[in-house]
Each structure stands twice: as structure tokens, then as C-alpha cells.
Amino acid sequence: MLKSSMTKNNQLWFELNPDQKAIIASLKDYLKNEVAPGAIERDKSSEFPRKIVNELGAMGIMGMQVPEQYGGSNLDTKTMALIIEEISTVDGSLALTVASHNSLCTGHILLAANDDLKAKYLPDLASAKKLGAWGLTETVSGSDAAALKTKAEEKSDHFLINGSKAFITQGTVAGTYLITARTDASDRSLASGISAFIVDGDSEGLIRGIPENKLGLHSSDTTPLSFENLKVPKENLVGERGKAFVDVMKVLNGGRIGIGAMGIGLGRGALEIAAKYALEREQFGKPLVKNQAIAFKIAEMATELEAARLLVFKAAALKDAGRDYTEAAAMAKLKGSVAGVQANDYAIQIMGGNGYMVDYEVERMWRDNRLTRIGEGTDEIQHLIIAREYLKQFS
Ligand SMILES: Cc1cc2nc3c(=O)[nH]c(=O)nc-3n(C[C@H](O)[C@H](O)[C@H](O)COP(=O)(O)OP(=O)(O)OC[C@H]3O[C@@H](n4cnc5c(N)ncnc54)[C@H](O)[C@@H]3O)c2cc1C
């Protein structure tokens, strides 16, 4: 089981404590031996890495912030971000599986479910016996999440759900779904009327669509869902009826720290490959790095990724301190994903023709990382959030 204490030992706030160093060192070994070797093949086959995910469950990585009483590792948010970043350096698909399982479905249950639901669902999620999926997006409601149309009607002892969801990560492979649906008339100004429910994967009326063909993240499962007279027991309502949108926004704030870390990890993976390549490859009688045009790109990649990492650490610290971290999480996500994708693009450029080839892996990292600028709120939505939060001080 993973452990992370807050030991005081002269480390600076942005450094890793001894527990974090130990976790990352053993994770690096595992990734090198068990994950990296199959990453290119899984990108080709789109096979979901169930065995690896089970092993991550045994290592405590699928219940990173779940309290120990429910079988989780109870890690702080910085440690969780470090783990997601590290996984991303070798396999973006696996990183998205880990990030979404921990932050979205499990994160929503942790945030808003009552003790009975936590006791029932968290142990299987933390051990990865069941994977979690979180269904918010619909074909009619992406950035404008409050416009969702899926309906949940209250009946005698259950809610009856009809509607659909789009682009759901773990849509096919999950055993536990957290979905949002409209129980009450909408009030756009309050985004009220939306409720959240836990749906068991074997429920009649839960229909999994065909997994999407995507630009990248091929071995992460992205699938549309539909609900046809899906009966959900009343006790599976998560949080207050009609008030789930506030929880949804909080869950997304937490998720954005993980997606920022994923952007950084995919960028760092490419930076490390490109830097080693540029040290070895010679043109015009000298290594590529001896050209300022190449060295400056490496400097920019390293600086931007480090700046993004500090924003991730800041958002994580605010979250764990129980302070408002809406703006910090949006900045961390925006910077992590944009700096990460830029690093991927530079890595391809630094490596020339080889950068464009599958075996050198940076092209896959670029394709995988493009999602971090879209999922859990696009760049544009992060800009809107940051501007709104920043401007509050003047009003
Ligand atoms: C691989 C993948 C996995 C995903 N996993 C999940 C999941 O597990 N669960 C889930 O619920 N969803 C998931 N999503 C959905 C994802 O969160 C949405 O795709 C995202 O929020 C954007 O919504 P949209 O695709 O409808 O784009 P739209 O909202 O249609 O936006 C299109 C463009 O318009 C811009 N735009 C929209 N509104 C504004 C505005 N007011 N101002 C300026 N620009 C604007 C956007 O920034 C974007 O550039 C996933 C998506 C992908 C691709």
C-alpha cells in the first residue's frame, strides 16, 4: 500500500518528500518494465490494459485519495499529481484511465456520497475490482454542461433514467458509473435541477455504445452511453436532488489538477527522448544540441514544464488545505496542457523525420496529449474561469 507522510526534513515546498521519492522511484521501475514495452503495440491495437490496471489497483494507485477505511491510499493531491505525471511520461492512455477513475467517478463519490454509498462502492473502486466512469457530457452539452438533457423521473422506489452521454472514459470497461441527469426544471442562473446517481455496470437499460476511434489515447476507452428506462434505486442518489451541478464543478476542479499533470508528463516524456536524441545525433559535424535553435527549444520546454508543475503543486496545496482552488486548478490545467503539447511538438521538430516515426514515441505523445487541451474543460473554458476568478478582486 502506498504511504505519503508530510515528514518535515528541510525539503523545500516544491521538492518531493522521502515518501514521494520512494513512490516515484518504484513506480518508475514498474513503468519501465511493465508499461513502456507494450505502449506502441497498445496504441496500434487499442487494447485496454486490464492486467496493468489490476496491478495498479494492487499498488494502491486506483484509490489514491480514498481513505484507508475504504481500502484506499489516502494520498495528498501533490502525490497524486506526481503519480499521474510519471505514468504520463510513458503511456498517456493509462494516465487518463488512472486520472479519470481517481478524480471523476471516485472523486465524486468521495466528495458527495453518503457513508452507506461510500462503504458500498469505494472498496471495489480503490482495488480496481471495478473501474469507474463519470458521465456528464452529452451530444448537446459539452462546455455548456448545465444544458444536459438526460432525464431522471422519480418513481415509487427508484429513478427512471432516459437519455445519453457522449465521450465517456471507461464507458465500456467500467463496473461503476456516476452519471448526471435532470430531475427538476432547469434554472440556468443557478444551473439547478441536475442530480447525480451511481449506476451499477450490470443494470438493465444501461447501453454501452461502440468505442470511439480517436486521434490518440487509443488504449483509453472512450464510449457513448445510452439509458433506456434505466432503473436506479433511490438510495443511489449522490448528494442532494437537483443540486449536483455544484458538486460537478468541484469534481472538475480536482480533475483539472490531474489533467494538468498529465499534460506535463506527456511533455516531459517527449522532452527526455528529444534531449537524448539531440545530444547524440550529429549534423554538419556536431551534435544537434550545439545549435542554439535546438538548445533554446530544450530550454523553453524545460522552463515551461517546470512553471506548469509549480502551478499544479500550488493548486494541489490549496485543495488539501481546504482553500478555494478554482483559479489555481484552471491555471494548472491550462499551463500543463499547453506547455505539454508545445513540448511534444518541439520534440518532433528536434528529431526531424524520426520524430514523425512511431518507434520514436514522441508522435504518439503529441497525439495523446492533444486531449488535455479539450477534456475536463477546453483551453477556452479555462480562460473564462481564470478571467472570472481574477476579476472578482475588482468588483
Ligand atoms: C477522449 C475524451 C475523453 C472524454 N472523457 C469524458 C468523460 O469521461 N466524461 C465526460 O463527461 N466527458 C468526457 N469528455 C468530454 C469532454 O469533457 C468534452 O469534449 C469537452 O468538455 C468539450 O466539450 P465539446 O466536445 O462538446 O466541445 P464544445 O463545447 O462544442 O466546444 C467546441 C469549441 O468551442 C469552444 N467554446 C465553447 N463554448 C465557448 C465559450 N463560451 N467561449 C469560448 N469558446 C467556447 C470550446 O472551447 C471548443 O474549442 C471526453 C472527451 C474526449 C475527447
PDB file of N, CA, C and O in Angstrom, residues 28 64 67 105 139 221 225 247 332:
ATOM      1  N   LYS A  28       8.547   4.247 -11.295  1.00  0.00           N
ATOM      2  CA  LYS A  28       9.393   4.333 -12.497  1.00  0.00           C
ATOM      3  C   LYS A  28       9.842   2.933 -12.940  1.00  0.00           C
ATOM      4  O   LYS A  28       9.799   2.606 -14.126  1.00  0.00           O
ATOM      5  N   MET A  64      -6.173   6.418  -4.977  1.00  0.00           N
ATOM      6  CA  MET A  64      -5.111   7.247  -4.408  1.00  0.00           C
ATOM      7  C   MET A  64      -5.590   8.164  -3.293  1.00  0.00           C
ATOM      8  O   MET A  64      -4.884   8.392  -2.334  1.00  0.00           O
ATOM      9  N   PRO A  67      -9.884   7.161   1.522  1.00  0.00           N
ATOM     10  CA  PRO A  67      -9.385   6.883   2.873  1.00  0.00           C
ATOM     11  C   PRO A  67      -9.092   5.397   3.078  1.00  0.00           C
ATOM     12  O   PRO A  67      -9.704   4.539   2.450  1.00  0.00           O
ATOM     13  N   CYS A 105     -15.095   9.691 -11.248  1.00  0.00           N
ATOM     14  CA  CYS A 105     -16.087   8.809 -10.609  1.00  0.00           C
ATOM     15  C   CYS A 105     -15.808   8.666  -9.112  1.00  0.00           C
ATOM     16  O   CYS A 105     -16.648   9.001  -8.270  1.00  0.00           O
ATOM     17  N   THR A 139     -24.247  14.853 -26.277  1.00  0.00           N
ATOM     18  CA  THR A 139     -24.010  15.447 -27.596  1.00  0.00           C
ATOM     19  C   THR A 139     -24.468  16.912 -27.605  1.00  0.00           C
ATOM     20  O   THR A 139     -23.855  17.749 -28.261  1.00  0.00           O
ATOM     21  N   ASP A 221     -10.378   3.825 -23.038  1.00  0.00           N
ATOM     22  CA  ASP A 221     -11.688   3.501 -23.602  1.00  0.00           C
ATOM     23  C   ASP A 221     -12.600   4.737 -23.562  1.00  0.00           C
ATOM     24  O   ASP A 221     -12.845   5.294 -22.486  1.00  0.00           O
ATOM     25  N   LEU A 225     -22.782   6.357 -24.143  1.00  0.00           N
ATOM     26  CA  LEU A 225     -23.707   5.526 -23.359  1.00  0.00           C
ATOM     27  C   LEU A 225     -25.121   5.970 -23.664  1.00  0.00           C
ATOM     28  O   LEU A 225     -25.355   7.149 -23.953  1.00  0.00           O
ATOM     29  N   ASP A 247     -21.507  20.179  -7.189  1.00  0.00           N
ATOM     30  CA  ASP A 247     -20.527  19.096  -6.965  1.00  0.00           C
ATOM     31  C   ASP A 247     -19.756  18.795  -8.248  1.00  0.00           C
ATOM     32  O   ASP A 247     -18.552  18.544  -8.210  1.00  0.00           O
ATOM     33  N   ALA A 332      -3.382  25.623 -13.631  1.00  0.00           N
ATOM     34  CA  ALA A 332      -2.532  24.422 -13.690  1.00  0.00           C
ATOM     35  C   ALA A 332      -2.898  23.570 -14.903  1.00  0.00           C
ATOM     36  O   ALA A 332      -2.028  23.063 -15.625  1.00  0.00           O
TER      37      ALA A 332
END
